[in-house]
Amino acid sequence: MSEPLLSVRDLKVTFTRQGAEPFHAVDGVSFDVRPGQTVGLVGESGCGKSVTSLAIMGLLPRRGNSVSGQVMFEGTDLLGLSDKQMRERRGRDLGMIFQDPLSSLNPVVSIGVQVAEVVQRHRQVSKSVAMEEARAMLDKVGIPDPRRRLREYPHQLSGGMRQRALIAMALACRPRLLIADEPTTALDVTIQAQILALLKDLVSESDTALVMITHDLGVVAGMCDDVNVLYGGRLVERNMRHDLFAAPAHPYTNGLLGSIPRLDSARGEPLDPIPGSVSDNLPWAESCAFAPRCPSAAPDCLASSPELVPHGGGGTDGEGALRCFHPVVPAEVAR
Amino acid sequence: MLRFVVRRLLQMAGVMIVLSFLIFAWLRSLPGGPVSAILGERATPATRAALEKAFGLDRPIWEQYLLFLDRIAHGNFGASIRVQAGTDALEIFLDRLPGTIELTIFALTIAISIGIPLGYLAARRRATILDNVSIIGSLVGVAVPVFFLAFLLKYVFAVQLGWLPVSGRQTPTIDATHITNFFILDGLITGEYDAAWDAFLHLILPGLALASIPFAIIFRITRASVLEVLDEDYVRTAEAKGLTSRVIRGRHVLRNAMLPVTTVIGLQVGSLLAGAVLTERVFSFRGVGDALAVASTERDYAVLQMLIIAAAAVYVIVNLLVDIAYAIIDPRVRTR
Ligand SMILES: Nc1ncnc2c1ncn2[C@@H]1O[C@H](COP(=O)(O)OP(=O)(O)OP(=O)(O)O)[C@@H](O)[C@H]1O
Ligand code: SF4
Ligand SMILES: [Mg+2]
């Protein structure tokens, strides 16, 4: 089995604001990504997916937070790098695409320049070579008539094309790791499928590792090899995609699966969402944060904090894991 | 882009027509009308009638309006009665315009070249000493009345310390050749560098007084605008691409942050005109503002009318320039 490309160990991100309690947005998350592998980070809004990815990329705000743990990338701890060293890696070794393609593109700079600038930055080439490379990239991500699009501005492109342009930027220097933070949430359903198919093609063709962040288990089902489920800043379950879908062990994962719209369910039929919201969370330190919303909760869930323990068949790294006192037994699996 | 400019030019023509109505109506509504202004309140009815006829005031109102437009089109605004009695208002205006242009360009250059970089730095170092000190400075800038600042600067640096000239546009004893009436330019053209330098020294104090408000406003808008842009997703995208901070600052932050600043600079031209009236007075600086001050206190309607039309034209032209600058920066305006 190959060595991990990215190895996140005990990552903690704490936001400290004057007058407010420190807030542990990411609370000891560990996971591995191997070359060419697609790993999902899944969970509800606010569970720390974006903060995790921003911490990996070194893109968290300079002030108001503290980060600890390790982000090993090809043997180097990215958290220990200087701003300058990190700048050299971002865009070259690590690429990232974001949720909202319109707001993620600079409205007053042409698409061509926005793609070419990353090439020019990381591969000492002339402007015209970089521009030609940008054209080739736009072509590769399926933007029709790329030469014309080079001169256009973000507002002149459709939503799907904007996301393609962002993908072109992120992949222009062939990074070995790509982080996609909900890359399709802002798009129409049909466009979503196209973008996901494109991403899948591009990463498998170039053997790029992909961290796929989403709250949509449908996306996970179509893309990911391994899945990490986050709840309240902590990992609650990890498994290979197939095992996770076949036998979700954590009540939260089980709930998420139960709330996927299914092809055979009637339109408008209410889904089966997890009751309550993140605001009901208990502190992880002395309990299970999910307890107030958990159908399997028992008194011990309120009295102590469950640890992450090895579980099941495991991911490709042989390390399936679970954080729960009373795992779901297969018979109870929703659907 | 061409279509954009043509559209703006047409809009500008429309604005000028509306303005001409307003100015015409204003002249009609003056207490006693222009005749009283010229002859005084105690003129005999006969002389009044004669003058009214001479001015065409006995014609129907629309005819008077057309006459008014005709006169303006020919640059005939009438003769001054107080500012420089007997001199044509247009001539007075053209004579004084260069001084005011030199002064406002100098003031605006100071305001922009300090306001924008300082605004950027204050935003990048939010809540540091630099930020707080410059915010306080800009508050003082808007809060202190221009004429007071002008007096203060004059008193300290000209009267007490004697570092800079007390008044005027140039030391009278300097034998300078004037070609364009832009004294600094004249000095550079003719090679009379001492005259150019002397004119420049005369600009400093009134220029600083005049720059205070635009500086404060440009600084604050730049700071607010940079803060907003720094939070934009596309800046994060630029960071995710590993671009150098120089590229991020210039291409991604400042270019976007300059959009509101451009608009505000255009709007500042109004406050510059108002400020020029006060500073030119304080420094006896022979400019348009000084003429306007005299004309309005002494009811010199020919000059007043000339200056109001000129001010309106300046406003409209500056706004056109701002719109063009805006379109150059923002493709969303240009390509639609
Ligand atoms: N700059 C910040 N300052 C303070 N709190 C923050 C900051 N950024 C994020 N948070 C908090 O950290 C938590 C995790 O946020 P994060 O953006 O990672 O959620 P997410 O899982 O990506 O959710 P979503 O699906 O909505 O994108 C949230 O509660 C959020 O309010
Ligand atoms: S530990 Fe208890 S409360 Fe938490 S998920 Fe498991 S059963 Fe539910
Ligand atoms: Mg997010």
XYZ file of C-alpha atoms and ligand atoms in Angstrom:
711
model
C 0.000 0.000 0.000
C 1.378 3.393 -0.952
C 2.489 5.978 1.579
C -0.024 8.701 2.309
C 0.419 11.901 0.318
C -1.378 13.909 2.941
C -1.555 12.880 6.520
C -3.561 15.049 8.872
C -2.883 14.290 12.518
C -4.843 15.585 15.483
C -5.657 18.849 13.706
C -7.212 21.425 16.006
C -8.417 24.859 15.036
C -9.655 27.110 17.805
C -11.213 30.479 17.144
C -10.533 32.976 19.880
C -12.481 36.158 19.887
C -12.264 38.794 22.549
C -15.084 38.448 25.027
C -16.189 35.072 23.659
C -15.381 31.538 24.733
C -12.707 29.915 22.547
C -14.507 27.878 19.907
C -13.086 24.535 18.766
C -14.179 24.482 15.145
C -11.923 21.503 14.419
C -11.188 19.359 17.418
C -8.510 16.759 16.770
C -9.183 15.490 13.272
C -6.892 12.897 11.666
C -7.111 11.333 8.239
C -4.917 10.190 5.356
C -5.073 10.728 1.633
C -3.031 8.547 -0.718
C -1.889 9.518 -4.203
C -4.735 9.232 -6.656
C -7.278 8.556 -3.945
C -10.508 10.478 -3.452
C -11.388 11.035 0.174
C -14.625 12.539 1.354
C -15.108 14.906 4.278
C -18.784 14.814 5.086
C -21.023 16.481 7.602
C -23.616 19.103 8.260
C -23.114 22.815 7.907
C -20.781 24.129 10.589
C -19.117 20.812 11.409
C -15.700 22.152 10.419
C -15.191 20.890 6.865
C -14.141 24.228 5.405
C -12.029 25.167 8.398
C -10.203 21.832 8.073
C -9.444 22.458 4.416
C -8.417 26.065 4.993
C -6.072 24.919 7.756
C -4.475 22.402 5.371
C -4.039 25.130 2.762
C -2.762 27.669 5.292
C -5.589 30.005 4.374
C -7.136 30.670 7.765
C -7.291 34.313 8.824
C -3.996 35.487 10.271
C -5.508 36.549 13.523
C -8.173 35.221 15.846
C -7.400 31.513 15.674
C -4.841 28.968 16.729
C -3.970 25.806 14.852
C -2.243 22.741 16.263
C -1.500 19.193 15.179
C 0.239 18.127 11.992
C -0.491 18.389 8.316
C 2.141 16.143 6.765
C 2.388 16.549 3.006
C 5.019 14.352 1.379
C 6.917 14.258 4.641
C 6.788 17.979 5.403
C 4.594 19.447 8.105
C 2.783 22.240 6.289
C 1.852 23.873 9.580
C 5.540 24.474 10.217
C 6.200 26.267 6.931
C 6.650 30.004 6.630
C 4.170 32.164 4.763
C 6.596 32.386 1.852
C 7.147 28.626 1.667
C 3.414 27.989 1.839
C 2.832 30.459 -0.987
C 5.197 28.467 -3.154
C 3.274 25.285 -2.469
C -0.245 26.596 -2.876
C -1.317 26.462 -6.488
C 1.675 24.254 -7.334
C 1.456 21.241 -4.996
C -1.947 21.909 -3.474
C -4.907 23.265 -5.383
C -8.283 24.253 -4.061
C -11.673 25.029 -5.515
C -14.476 26.721 -3.679
C -18.197 26.597 -3.382
C -19.463 29.742 -5.090
C -17.845 30.103 -8.511
C -19.068 33.644 -9.119
C -17.789 35.186 -5.912
C -14.613 33.110 -6.103
C -13.564 34.772 -9.352
C -12.234 38.292 -9.511
C -14.906 40.288 -11.384
C -12.501 42.813 -12.907
C -9.797 40.464 -14.208
C -10.183 38.436 -17.395
C -10.509 34.663 -17.170
C -7.326 34.281 -19.185
C -5.252 36.306 -16.752
C -6.782 34.522 -13.776
C -5.746 31.141 -15.153
C -2.411 32.285 -16.585
C -1.277 34.039 -13.420
C -0.990 30.780 -11.525
C 1.071 29.221 -14.334
C 3.291 32.255 -14.492
C 3.744 32.256 -10.748
C 4.860 28.667 -10.373
C 6.587 27.836 -13.646
C 8.909 30.622 -14.620
C 7.409 31.103 -18.083
C 6.621 34.159 -20.177
C 3.218 35.759 -20.228
C 2.392 34.443 -23.676
C 3.391 30.884 -22.816
C 1.271 31.114 -19.673
C -1.644 32.417 -21.710
C -1.316 29.565 -24.190
C -1.238 27.148 -21.262
C -4.386 28.814 -19.906
C -6.101 28.280 -23.232
C -5.149 24.616 -23.194
C -6.463 24.293 -19.619
C -9.802 25.900 -20.496
C -10.055 23.499 -23.385
C -9.264 20.595 -21.105
C -11.989 21.469 -18.602
C -14.474 21.558 -21.456
C -14.987 25.250 -21.998
C -15.994 25.737 -25.626
C -14.187 28.334 -27.728
C -11.445 28.805 -25.115
C -9.527 31.433 -27.057
C -12.465 33.793 -26.890
C -13.170 32.984 -23.249
C -9.635 33.994 -22.282
C -10.579 37.598 -22.910
C -13.948 37.416 -21.191
C -14.826 38.265 -17.608
C -16.547 36.113 -14.992
C -19.940 37.810 -15.408
C -19.956 36.769 -19.059
C -19.727 33.046 -18.214
C -22.452 30.692 -17.067
C -22.295 29.196 -13.572
C -21.032 25.861 -14.818
C -18.388 27.487 -16.973
C -17.204 29.597 -14.060
C -16.710 26.480 -11.966
C -14.842 24.889 -14.880
C -12.613 27.965 -15.038
C -11.909 27.643 -11.302
C -11.037 23.995 -11.790
C -8.715 25.009 -14.638
C -6.939 27.437 -12.291
C -6.615 24.900 -9.505
C -5.247 22.196 -11.812
C -3.138 24.413 -14.094
C 0.108 23.513 -12.334
C -0.821 19.842 -11.868
C -0.950 19.795 -8.066
C -0.732 16.376 -6.442
C -3.567 17.240 -4.086
C -6.790 18.998 -4.899
C -9.254 20.093 -2.252
C -12.764 20.720 -3.515
C -14.971 22.458 -0.956
C -18.565 21.807 -1.981
C -17.716 22.481 -5.621
C -21.225 21.917 -6.901
C -23.574 23.218 -4.203
C -24.098 26.528 -5.978
C -24.912 24.908 -9.324
C -27.988 23.495 -11.060
C -28.496 19.800 -10.669
C -27.649 18.928 -14.273
C -24.539 21.089 -14.164
C -23.581 19.486 -10.848
C -23.399 16.084 -12.478
C -21.258 17.418 -15.328
C -18.817 19.123 -12.986
C -18.498 16.022 -10.819
C -17.870 13.865 -13.867
C -15.236 16.335 -15.046
C -13.497 16.365 -11.684
C -13.524 12.600 -11.562
C -11.992 12.348 -15.047
C -9.342 14.945 -14.379
C -8.136 13.493 -11.097
C -8.042 9.917 -12.316
C -6.251 10.877 -15.518
C -3.552 12.849 -13.684
C -3.484 10.623 -10.598
C -4.278 13.632 -8.418
C -5.458 12.989 -4.892
C -8.776 14.646 -4.170
C -10.299 15.721 -0.890
C -13.967 16.091 -1.584
C -15.852 18.196 0.914
C -19.581 17.901 0.825
C -22.705 17.501 2.872
C -24.257 15.522 0.051
C -23.897 11.773 0.435
C -24.998 11.407 -3.156
C -21.775 13.106 -4.188
C -19.832 10.825 -1.871
C -21.451 7.748 -3.356
C -20.377 8.800 -6.840
C -16.857 9.966 -6.100
C -15.129 8.835 -2.948
C -12.960 5.873 -2.057
C -12.816 6.653 1.656
C -15.244 8.675 3.687
C -14.658 10.674 6.867
C -17.783 11.779 8.670
C -17.379 14.857 10.866
C -19.657 16.005 13.606
C -19.102 19.114 15.710
C -15.441 19.374 14.715
C -14.620 15.720 15.431
C -14.381 12.652 13.292
C -17.238 10.321 14.208
C -16.876 7.611 11.585
C -14.467 6.606 8.872
C -14.756 3.771 6.406
C -14.461 2.745 2.832
C -17.331 4.123 0.871
C -18.863 0.745 0.189
C -18.757 -0.377 3.814
C -20.005 2.939 5.074
C -23.037 2.880 2.812
C -23.706 -0.807 3.413
C -23.338 -0.687 7.164
C -23.236 2.762 8.726
C -22.284 2.268 12.348
C -22.602 5.750 13.770
C -26.157 6.952 14.421
C -25.270 10.283 12.801
C -24.032 8.593 9.599
C -27.114 6.459 9.639
C -29.257 9.565 9.952
C -27.446 11.251 7.081
C -28.066 8.213 4.883
C -31.707 8.274 5.839
C -32.000 11.871 4.706
C -30.723 11.344 1.148
C -33.457 11.909 -1.403
C -33.951 8.594 -3.187
C -34.859 8.061 -6.767
C -37.805 5.925 -5.797
C -39.245 8.349 -3.252
C -42.096 10.482 -4.466
C -41.405 14.115 -5.262
C -42.157 16.353 -2.319
C -42.304 13.446 0.107
C -40.590 14.660 3.241
C -37.119 13.273 3.715
C -36.161 11.840 7.007
C -33.801 14.485 8.342
C -31.928 14.248 11.594
C -33.992 16.039 14.228
C -32.593 19.127 15.916
C -29.643 21.175 14.802
C -25.978 21.767 15.496
C -26.932 24.379 18.067
C -28.085 21.526 20.356
C -24.527 20.160 20.528
C -23.086 19.226 23.895
C -19.397 19.838 24.589
C -17.277 16.925 23.360
C -15.047 17.183 26.404
C -17.471 15.489 28.778
C -20.131 13.894 26.585
C -21.097 12.872 23.091
C -21.899 16.096 21.277
C -24.530 14.333 19.194
C -26.455 12.943 22.172
C -29.332 15.471 22.176
C -30.208 14.450 18.637
C -29.266 10.794 18.787
C -31.959 8.100 18.673
C -29.631 5.603 20.373
C -28.498 7.930 23.148
C -28.178 6.348 26.580
C -27.180 7.825 29.949
C -23.498 7.010 29.432
C -23.483 9.198 26.314
C -24.094 12.226 28.527
C -21.590 11.230 31.161
C -18.426 10.631 29.172
C -16.892 11.353 25.838
C -16.650 8.494 23.329
C -13.188 7.852 21.865
C -12.409 7.165 18.246
C -11.753 3.426 18.047
C -10.845 1.115 15.174
C -13.887 -0.371 13.603
C -15.034 -2.664 10.846
C -13.237 -3.484 7.615
C -11.562 -0.116 7.518
C -10.533 2.277 4.825
C -7.873 1.544 2.256
C -5.417 2.192 5.041
C -7.066 -0.569 7.022
C -8.258 1.878 9.614
C -11.974 2.128 9.819
C -12.892 4.082 12.900
C -15.898 4.934 14.983
C -16.711 7.247 17.855
C -19.841 5.873 19.526
C -20.867 3.927 22.609
C -23.876 2.290 20.970
C -23.226 1.713 17.274
C -26.126 1.044 14.959
C -26.651 -2.665 14.455
C -27.145 -3.618 10.811
C -30.806 -4.532 11.318
C -31.656 -0.951 12.250
C -30.012 0.542 9.156
C -32.275 3.089 7.596
C -33.363 1.598 4.258
C -16.775 51.269 -24.891
C -17.408 53.831 -27.626
C -21.154 53.345 -27.265
C -20.764 53.798 -23.549
C -18.998 57.135 -23.997
C -21.510 58.372 -26.570
C -24.390 57.479 -24.255
C -22.722 59.344 -21.417
C -22.136 62.392 -23.639
C -25.825 62.493 -24.543
C -26.782 62.226 -20.898
C -24.386 65.038 -20.182
C -26.074 67.259 -22.781
C -29.425 66.527 -21.134
C -28.081 67.489 -17.740
C -26.721 70.768 -19.110
C -30.102 71.657 -20.620
C -31.861 71.071 -17.325
C -29.196 73.127 -15.584
C -29.660 75.980 -18.016
C -33.365 76.065 -17.079
C -32.496 76.207 -13.432
C -29.940 78.968 -13.834
C -32.317 80.947 -16.022
C -35.109 80.566 -13.461
C -32.717 81.588 -10.718
C -31.707 84.758 -12.566
C -35.398 85.611 -13.078
C -36.129 85.165 -9.408
C -33.395 87.425 -8.097
C -34.742 90.143 -5.782
C -35.437 93.079 -8.061
C -33.884 91.205 -10.972
C -30.651 92.135 -12.703
C -31.832 95.668 -13.344
C -31.972 96.539 -9.657
C -28.672 94.885 -9.233
C -27.118 97.169 -11.782
C -29.034 100.399 -11.174
C -29.724 100.057 -7.474
C -33.145 100.203 -5.817
C -33.732 103.893 -6.391
C -33.486 104.110 -10.177
C -36.267 105.989 -12.010
C -38.877 103.905 -13.836
C -37.693 105.354 -17.126
C -34.102 104.189 -16.777
C -35.360 100.816 -15.545
C -37.542 100.408 -18.611
C -34.696 101.398 -20.904
C -32.376 98.861 -19.341
C -35.038 96.149 -19.344
C -35.513 96.730 -23.039
C -31.786 96.625 -23.624
C -31.629 93.278 -21.809
C -34.687 91.986 -23.639
C -36.605 91.686 -20.372
C -39.807 92.961 -21.996
C -40.011 89.943 -24.339
C -42.007 86.742 -23.625
C -40.313 84.388 -21.198
C -39.466 81.636 -23.711
C -37.869 84.216 -25.985
C -35.828 85.439 -23.062
C -34.701 81.911 -22.426
C -33.584 81.466 -26.016
C -31.767 84.780 -25.852
C -30.131 83.597 -22.670
C -28.982 80.379 -24.354
C -27.769 82.343 -27.337
C -25.714 84.625 -25.140
C -24.193 81.704 -23.301
C -23.389 79.940 -26.547
C -21.506 83.030 -27.629
C -19.709 83.279 -24.342
C -21.469 86.532 -23.620
C -22.200 86.582 -19.927
C -22.154 90.336 -19.544
C -19.709 92.650 -17.886
C -18.682 92.525 -14.270
C -19.843 95.379 -12.088
C -17.925 94.698 -8.908
C -15.227 92.028 -9.164
C -13.432 93.946 -11.908
C -15.884 96.599 -12.997
C -16.324 96.781 -16.748
C -14.422 93.609 -17.563
C -16.222 90.852 -19.398
C -17.254 88.040 -17.034
C -15.844 85.375 -19.337
C -12.539 87.180 -19.415
C -12.403 87.334 -15.640
C -13.176 83.652 -15.489
C -10.533 82.650 -18.021
C -7.985 84.854 -16.335
C -8.558 83.233 -12.968
C -9.195 79.666 -13.989
C -5.555 78.549 -14.301
C -4.778 79.519 -10.714
C -7.691 77.505 -9.389
C -6.848 74.547 -11.594
C -3.264 74.560 -10.324
C -4.510 74.751 -6.764
C -7.130 72.009 -7.026
C -4.875 69.642 -8.962
C -2.199 70.137 -6.340
C -4.697 69.549 -3.529
C -6.249 66.519 -5.185
C -2.821 65.038 -5.905
C -1.902 65.331 -2.242
C -5.243 63.903 -1.146
C -5.024 60.920 -3.499
C -1.351 60.131 -3.162
C -1.528 60.080 0.614
C -5.134 58.982 1.100
C -5.043 55.808 -0.978
C -1.769 54.262 0.259
C -2.562 55.191 3.849
C -6.078 53.785 3.517
C -4.648 50.531 2.177
C -2.084 50.261 4.967
C -4.624 51.081 7.658
C -6.903 48.325 6.345
C -4.086 45.770 6.201
C -3.032 46.703 9.742
C -6.499 47.076 11.144
C -6.679 48.056 14.809
C -2.963 48.841 15.054
C -1.511 52.184 16.071
C -1.110 53.201 12.428
C -4.778 52.486 11.789
C -6.034 54.368 14.823
C -3.781 57.365 14.319
C -4.816 57.746 10.697
C -8.501 57.403 11.546
C -8.165 60.162 14.116
C -6.231 62.246 11.586
C -8.951 61.817 8.998
C -11.663 62.704 11.511
C -9.798 65.901 12.314
C -9.478 66.456 8.569
C -13.223 66.504 8.035
C -14.104 68.158 11.329
C -11.881 71.236 11.138
C -13.465 73.907 8.944
C -11.388 74.627 5.855
C -11.110 78.346 6.466
C -9.937 77.752 10.010
C -7.303 75.309 8.842
C -6.271 77.809 6.177
C -5.891 80.567 8.768
C -3.992 78.275 11.090
C -1.563 77.118 8.405
C -1.043 80.668 7.262
C -0.483 81.946 10.777
C 1.962 79.227 11.795
C 3.961 78.543 8.644
C 3.794 81.875 6.858
C 3.356 84.575 9.489
C 5.168 83.090 12.489
C 7.774 80.804 10.983
C 8.078 82.579 7.662
C 8.773 79.301 5.835
C 6.237 79.865 3.112
C 4.642 82.886 1.434
C 1.695 84.540 3.142
C -0.472 85.192 0.125
C -0.862 85.440 -3.625
C 0.088 83.142 -6.471
C 3.599 84.417 -7.018
C 5.930 86.946 -5.453
C 5.139 90.215 -7.314
C 8.801 91.215 -7.513
C 9.630 88.140 -9.554
C 9.658 89.174 -13.163
C 7.918 86.125 -14.590
C 6.760 85.663 -18.161
C 3.167 84.407 -18.352
C 2.069 82.471 -21.385
C -0.638 80.071 -20.247
C -1.324 81.687 -16.878
C -0.513 78.368 -15.280
C 2.410 79.875 -13.408
C 4.282 76.662 -12.727
C 3.876 75.520 -16.308
C 4.902 78.952 -17.580
C 8.066 78.849 -15.520
C 8.922 75.399 -16.872
C 8.255 76.398 -20.478
C 10.268 79.598 -20.339
C 13.043 78.081 -18.271
C 12.363 80.550 -15.434
C 12.644 77.797 -12.871
C 12.862 80.207 -9.957
C 9.464 81.599 -10.951
C 7.986 78.108 -11.191
C 9.431 77.199 -7.796
C 8.088 80.418 -6.322
C 4.609 79.666 -7.679
C 4.849 76.152 -6.276
C 5.733 77.489 -2.810
C 2.644 79.681 -2.993
C 0.527 76.599 -3.647
C 1.631 74.602 -0.615
C -0.333 76.174 2.229
C -3.628 76.787 0.397
C -3.185 73.374 -1.241
C -2.819 71.632 2.116
C -5.853 73.419 3.516
C -7.861 72.497 0.464
C -6.640 68.880 0.502
C -7.737 68.184 4.070
C -11.327 67.133 3.407
C -10.774 65.151 0.201
C -7.793 63.450 1.834
C -9.873 62.439 4.847
C -12.689 61.101 2.707
C -10.481 59.277 0.203
C -8.574 57.718 3.093
C -11.710 56.477 4.804
C -13.325 55.120 1.672
C -10.113 53.369 0.645
C -9.775 51.812 4.065
C -13.384 50.622 4.186
C -13.256 49.398 0.621
C -9.992 47.479 1.086
C -11.365 45.867 4.241
C -14.396 44.728 2.316
C -12.402 43.404 -0.626
C -9.964 41.542 1.656
C -12.932 39.482 2.817
C -14.018 38.609 -0.702
C -13.905 35.025 -1.888
C -11.789 35.916 -4.910
C -8.987 37.165 -2.686
C -9.018 33.783 -0.987
C -8.917 32.148 -4.427
C -5.897 34.283 -5.285
C -4.244 33.187 -2.039
C -5.096 29.563 -2.827
C -3.204 29.965 -6.092
C -0.108 30.909 -4.115
C 0.267 34.259 -5.846
C 2.803 36.678 -4.426
C 1.447 39.334 -2.125
C 2.442 41.967 -4.669
C 0.150 40.493 -7.325
C -2.642 39.929 -4.836
C -2.401 43.493 -3.611
C -2.331 45.130 -7.029
C -4.434 42.923 -9.242
C -6.925 41.468 -6.819
C -7.330 43.844 -3.891
C -6.583 47.372 -5.062
C -8.165 47.121 -8.468
C -11.483 46.170 -6.928
C -11.121 48.483 -3.961
C -10.584 51.443 -6.299
C -14.118 51.276 -7.697
C -15.871 53.149 -4.868
C -12.818 55.357 -4.422
C -13.104 56.530 -8.031
C -16.698 57.575 -7.475
C -15.816 59.413 -4.307
C -12.969 61.297 -5.951
C -15.457 62.533 -8.542
C -17.827 63.665 -5.829
C -15.006 65.475 -4.056
C -14.710 67.959 -6.891
C -17.745 69.730 -5.454
C -16.211 70.091 -2.037
C -12.976 71.217 -3.691
C -14.823 74.051 -5.438
C -16.452 75.092 -2.186
C -13.133 74.822 -0.387
C -11.388 76.881 -3.070
C -13.691 79.813 -2.351
C -12.559 79.833 1.270
C -8.866 79.091 0.871
C -8.392 81.501 -2.024
C -9.957 84.197 0.121
C -7.716 83.492 3.083
C -4.570 83.449 0.982
C -5.670 86.241 -1.413
C -4.996 83.692 -4.104
C -6.196 85.080 -7.424
C -8.460 82.296 -8.544
C -12.030 81.544 -9.482
C -13.033 80.910 -5.888
C -11.838 84.325 -4.846
C -13.892 85.894 -7.664
C -16.914 83.838 -6.657
C -16.646 85.022 -3.074
C -16.601 88.656 -4.135
C -19.295 88.214 -6.775
C -21.736 86.574 -4.391
C -21.323 88.989 -1.510
C -21.512 91.993 -3.822
C -24.241 90.745 -6.150
C -22.145 90.777 -9.309
C -24.654 88.710 -11.275
C -22.796 88.534 -14.561
C -19.779 86.984 -12.883
C -21.941 84.840 -10.633
C -23.892 83.437 -13.553
C -20.698 82.718 -15.446
C -19.155 80.907 -12.501
C -22.243 78.852 -11.727
C -22.467 77.640 -15.299
C -18.758 76.870 -15.273
C -19.051 74.975 -12.005
C -21.942 72.959 -13.384
C -19.936 72.175 -16.507
C -16.957 71.093 -14.417
C -19.205 68.825 -12.389
C -20.670 67.196 -15.434
C -17.309 66.767 -17.139
C -15.708 65.331 -14.020
C -18.539 62.888 -13.666
C -18.069 61.817 -17.248
C -14.386 61.248 -16.574
C -15.220 59.272 -13.443
C -17.648 57.116 -15.378
C -15.034 56.434 -18.021
C -12.431 55.601 -15.388
C -14.961 53.318 -13.738
C -15.673 51.558 -17.002
C -11.974 51.080 -17.602
C -11.583 49.380 -14.219
C -14.872 47.475 -14.189
C -15.663 45.249 -17.178
C -19.195 44.702 -15.876
C -19.943 48.304 -16.782
C -18.095 48.182 -20.081
C -19.282 44.906 -21.585
C -23.004 44.638 -21.464
N -13.213 33.034 10.867
C -13.984 32.431 11.764
N -14.150 32.956 13.006
C -14.930 32.360 13.924
N -15.594 31.229 13.701
C -15.471 30.631 12.497
C -14.674 31.213 11.463
N -14.752 30.420 10.370
C -15.567 29.408 10.698
N -15.992 29.527 11.973
C -16.866 28.592 12.692
O -16.307 27.317 12.608
C -17.332 26.346 12.448
C -17.018 25.434 11.294
O -17.126 26.199 10.112
P -16.908 25.577 8.670
O -16.936 26.711 7.728
O -15.707 24.717 8.663
O -18.185 24.700 8.472
P -18.520 23.765 7.233
O -18.496 22.385 7.747
O -17.643 24.077 6.094
O -20.015 24.169 6.939
P -20.717 24.541 5.568
O -21.322 23.272 5.081
O -21.752 25.504 5.993
O -19.703 25.105 4.648
C -18.628 27.087 12.274
O -19.357 27.020 13.482
C -18.202 28.493 12.005
O -19.121 29.394 12.569
S -22.210 7.956 21.720
Fe -24.313 7.804 22.325
S -25.175 9.750 21.796
Fe -23.241 9.637 20.765
S -23.765 8.858 18.822
Fe -23.284 7.092 19.992
S -25.194 6.451 20.836
Fe -25.528 8.481 20.054
Mg -17.956 25.081 4.248
